[in-house]
Amino acid sequence: MASIKDVAERALVSIATVSRYYRGTAKVSSETAEKIKKAALELNCTPDFFASSLKCSHSNQICLLIDGIRNLFFNAMTENLEKAFQAYNYHLMLMLTYGNTDILKRHIQNSLSMRASAFLYVPNSNMAECYNEILKSDTYALQLFLDIDKDVDSVT
């Protein structure tokens, strides 16, 4: 499998430039971006976002924890969040909990191990112990619609 080093060599740019292009953290000229894109396609190279999250303290993953998707409001909200985050090179990871604390705990642990950048969730007082795992980490948390925990930012 090709690496960003191979892409950089093929595109005649530095590895740092390829990295910046993939992360979207800095401006890369349209000409350079096109060379990198072409080289990556030729080499069938895709960025390893997990590997890049090891270098920094977070990934570009935003975790959305909700009970389910039967509610049309949540469907629309999820779609709009996804579009908004894509504009900033973040990826929305939808995690369905079905009101089950074991599933919620597993999702939180997996997301923390992947160094998620943030958690968005609709708080439930029955699951407060699970959300405390998020609050113990240095990962940003945002409550949606309810203001149960006064120590966490919320949008209502």
mmCIF file of C-alpha atoms in Angstrom:
data_model
loop_
_atom_site.group_PDB
_atom_site.id
_atom_site.type_symbol
_atom_site.label_atom_id
_atom_site.label_comp_id
_atom_site.label_asym_id
_atom_site.label_seq_id
_atom_site.Cartn_x
_atom_site.Cartn_y
_atom_site.Cartn_z
ATOM 1 C CA MET A 1 0.000 0.000 0.000
ATOM 2 C CA ALA A 2 1.266 3.438 -0.922
ATOM 3 C CA SER A 3 2.087 5.959 1.784
ATOM 4 C CA ILE A 4 2.039 9.737 1.847
ATOM 5 C CA LYS A 5 5.795 9.578 1.243
ATOM 6 C CA ASP A 6 5.101 7.815 -2.073
ATOM 7 C CA VAL A 7 2.444 10.395 -2.946
ATOM 8 C CA ALA A 8 4.853 13.232 -2.099
ATOM 9 C CA GLU A 9 7.570 11.736 -4.319
ATOM 10 C CA ARG A 10 5.160 11.239 -7.228
ATOM 11 C CA ALA A 11 3.682 14.757 -6.871
ATOM 12 C CA LEU A 12 7.135 16.315 -6.363
ATOM 13 C CA VAL A 13 6.125 17.976 -3.089
ATOM 14 C CA SER A 14 7.123 17.520 0.528
ATOM 15 C CA ILE A 15 5.533 14.972 2.851
ATOM 16 C CA ALA A 16 4.391 17.880 5.031
ATOM 17 C CA THR A 17 2.524 19.375 2.075
ATOM 18 C CA VAL A 18 0.701 16.097 1.430
ATOM 19 C CA SER A 19 -0.122 15.879 5.126
ATOM 20 C CA ARG A 20 -1.499 19.437 5.156
ATOM 21 C CA TYR A 21 -3.555 18.652 2.043
ATOM 22 C CA TYR A 22 -5.137 15.577 3.665
ATOM 23 C CA ARG A 23 -5.770 17.274 7.016
ATOM 24 C CA GLY A 24 -7.045 20.469 5.453
ATOM 25 C CA THR A 25 -5.286 22.461 8.175
ATOM 26 C CA ALA A 26 -3.481 24.875 5.869
ATOM 27 C CA LYS A 27 -3.941 26.304 2.417
ATOM 28 C CA VAL A 28 -2.439 24.299 -0.399
ATOM 29 C CA SER A 29 -2.485 25.931 -3.826
ATOM 30 C CA SER A 30 -5.000 24.502 -6.278
ATOM 31 C CA GLU A 31 -2.148 23.440 -8.573
ATOM 32 C CA THR A 32 -0.382 21.562 -5.768
ATOM 33 C CA ALA A 33 -3.645 20.052 -4.551
ATOM 34 C CA GLU A 34 -4.341 18.746 -8.061
ATOM 35 C CA LYS A 35 -0.857 17.173 -8.272
ATOM 36 C CA ILE A 36 -1.351 15.467 -4.901
ATOM 37 C CA LYS A 37 -4.844 14.276 -5.806
ATOM 38 C CA LYS A 38 -3.593 12.853 -9.125
ATOM 39 C CA ALA A 39 -0.621 11.112 -7.490
ATOM 40 C CA ALA A 40 -2.829 9.635 -4.748
ATOM 41 C CA LEU A 41 -5.276 8.282 -7.343
ATOM 42 C CA GLU A 42 -2.472 6.779 -9.432
ATOM 43 C CA LEU A 43 -1.018 5.095 -6.351
ATOM 44 C CA ASN A 44 -4.440 4.177 -4.922
ATOM 45 C CA CYS A 45 -3.461 5.888 -1.675
ATOM 46 C CA THR A 46 -5.978 7.009 0.917
ATOM 47 C CA PRO A 47 -5.054 8.888 4.096
ATOM 48 C CA ASP A 48 -4.816 6.981 7.356
ATOM 49 C CA PHE A 49 -6.734 9.267 9.701
ATOM 50 C CA PHE A 50 -6.136 6.932 12.629
ATOM 51 C CA ALA A 51 -2.373 7.168 12.185
ATOM 52 C CA SER A 52 -2.511 10.943 11.991
ATOM 53 C CA SER A 53 -4.559 11.060 15.207
ATOM 54 C CA LEU A 54 -1.677 9.319 16.998
ATOM 55 C CA LYS A 55 0.579 12.252 16.213
ATOM 56 C CA CYS A 56 -1.842 14.839 17.542
ATOM 57 C CA SER A 57 -4.168 14.543 20.490
ATOM 58 C CA HIS A 58 -7.353 14.119 18.454
ATOM 59 C CA SER A 59 -8.795 12.929 15.171
ATOM 60 C CA ASN A 60 -11.243 14.681 12.892
ATOM 61 C CA GLN A 61 -14.065 12.510 14.224
ATOM 62 C CA ILE A 62 -17.101 14.054 15.890
ATOM 63 C CA CYS A 63 -19.243 11.482 17.676
ATOM 64 C CA LEU A 64 -23.001 11.917 17.732
ATOM 65 C CA LEU A 65 -24.592 9.687 20.375
ATOM 66 C CA ILE A 66 -28.354 9.317 20.009
ATOM 67 C CA ASP A 67 -30.894 6.656 20.997
ATOM 68 C CA GLY A 68 -32.133 5.996 17.465
ATOM 69 C CA ILE A 69 -33.005 7.481 14.096
ATOM 70 C CA ARG A 70 -36.758 6.999 13.983
ATOM 71 C CA ASN A 71 -37.347 10.627 14.933
ATOM 72 C CA LEU A 72 -37.495 12.740 11.755
ATOM 73 C CA PHE A 73 -35.981 15.675 13.622
ATOM 74 C CA PHE A 74 -32.850 13.633 14.423
ATOM 75 C CA ASN A 75 -32.594 12.597 10.769
ATOM 76 C CA ALA A 76 -32.635 16.220 9.624
ATOM 77 C CA MET A 77 -30.296 17.298 12.426
ATOM 78 C CA THR A 78 -27.797 14.543 11.586
ATOM 79 C CA GLU A 79 -27.811 15.440 7.899
ATOM 80 C CA ASN A 80 -27.204 19.130 8.627
ATOM 81 C CA LEU A 81 -24.471 18.406 11.153
ATOM 82 C CA GLU A 82 -22.731 16.126 8.641
ATOM 83 C CA LYS A 83 -22.779 18.833 5.955
ATOM 84 C CA ALA A 84 -21.526 21.484 8.378
ATOM 85 C CA PHE A 85 -18.669 19.329 9.677
ATOM 86 C CA GLN A 86 -17.599 18.278 6.169
ATOM 87 C CA ALA A 87 -17.041 21.935 5.351
ATOM 88 C CA TYR A 88 -14.390 21.988 8.100
ATOM 89 C CA ASN A 89 -12.890 18.587 7.234
ATOM 90 C CA TYR A 90 -14.485 16.806 10.192
ATOM 91 C CA HIS A 91 -16.297 13.480 9.960
ATOM 92 C CA LEU A 92 -19.508 12.817 11.836
ATOM 93 C CA MET A 93 -19.683 9.376 13.398
ATOM 94 C CA LEU A 94 -23.259 8.411 14.223
ATOM 95 C CA MET A 95 -23.530 6.081 17.213
ATOM 96 C CA LEU A 96 -26.893 4.625 18.113
ATOM 97 C CA THR A 97 -27.352 3.649 21.750
ATOM 98 C CA TYR A 98 -30.972 2.419 21.779
ATOM 99 C CA GLY A 99 -31.162 3.634 25.386
ATOM 100 C CA ASN A 100 -28.771 0.852 26.438
ATOM 101 C CA THR A 101 -26.004 1.857 28.872
ATOM 102 C CA ASP A 102 -23.721 -1.033 27.831
ATOM 103 C CA ILE A 103 -23.867 0.035 24.194
ATOM 104 C CA LEU A 104 -23.311 3.676 25.178
ATOM 105 C CA LYS A 105 -20.274 2.764 27.327
ATOM 106 C CA ARG A 106 -18.779 0.740 24.458
ATOM 107 C CA HIS A 107 -19.316 3.600 21.974
ATOM 108 C CA ILE A 108 -17.705 6.087 24.344
ATOM 109 C CA GLN A 109 -14.682 3.852 24.994
ATOM 110 C CA ASN A 110 -14.202 3.168 21.274
ATOM 111 C CA SER A 111 -14.477 6.852 20.442
ATOM 112 C CA LEU A 112 -12.025 7.855 23.147
ATOM 113 C CA SER A 113 -9.546 5.250 21.895
ATOM 114 C CA MET A 114 -9.904 6.738 18.392
ATOM 115 C CA ARG A 115 -9.195 10.172 19.895
ATOM 116 C CA ALA A 116 -12.479 11.720 18.846
ATOM 117 C CA SER A 117 -12.438 15.518 18.767
ATOM 118 C CA ALA A 118 -15.857 15.913 20.347
ATOM 119 C CA PHE A 119 -19.004 14.213 21.582
ATOM 120 C CA LEU A 120 -22.476 15.516 20.854
ATOM 121 C CA TYR A 121 -25.271 13.849 22.772
ATOM 122 C CA VAL A 122 -28.798 14.186 24.053
ATOM 123 C CA PRO A 123 -28.346 13.678 27.786
ATOM 124 C CA ASN A 124 -30.388 11.172 29.707
ATOM 125 C CA SER A 125 -30.310 11.277 33.500
ATOM 126 C CA ASN A 126 -30.386 7.452 33.601
ATOM 127 C CA MET A 127 -27.083 7.379 31.714
ATOM 128 C CA ALA A 128 -25.258 10.139 33.605
ATOM 129 C CA GLU A 129 -22.552 7.712 34.761
ATOM 130 C CA CYS A 130 -21.695 6.949 31.133
ATOM 131 C CA TYR A 131 -21.360 10.607 30.196
ATOM 132 C CA ASN A 132 -18.965 11.084 33.111
ATOM 133 C CA GLU A 133 -16.440 9.026 31.091
ATOM 134 C CA ILE A 134 -16.501 11.739 28.451
ATOM 135 C CA LEU A 135 -16.170 14.478 31.044
ATOM 136 C CA LYS A 136 -13.133 12.771 32.628
ATOM 137 C CA SER A 137 -11.359 12.863 29.275
ATOM 138 C CA ASP A 138 -10.078 16.009 27.599
ATOM 139 C CA THR A 139 -12.548 15.541 24.733
ATOM 140 C CA TYR A 140 -15.031 18.342 24.142
ATOM 141 C CA ALA A 141 -18.647 17.513 24.981
ATOM 142 C CA LEU A 142 -21.845 19.273 23.952
ATOM 143 C CA GLN A 143 -25.321 18.474 25.247
ATOM 144 C CA LEU A 144 -28.115 18.819 22.719
ATOM 145 C CA PHE A 145 -31.611 20.032 23.638
ATOM 146 C CA LEU A 146 -31.411 19.385 27.386
ATOM 147 C CA ASP A 147 -29.319 21.113 30.012
ATOM 148 C CA ILE A 148 -28.915 18.286 32.543
ATOM 149 C CA ASP A 149 -25.226 18.670 33.435
ATOM 150 C CA LYS A 150 -24.412 22.286 34.298
ATOM 151 C CA ASP A 151 -20.669 21.666 33.714
ATOM 152 C CA VAL A 152 -21.173 20.828 30.022
ATOM 153 C CA ASP A 153 -21.900 23.249 27.198
ATOM 154 C CA SER A 154 -25.381 22.826 25.794
ATOM 155 C CA VAL A 155 -27.495 23.854 22.839
ATOM 156 C CA THR A 156 -31.208 24.004 23.469
#
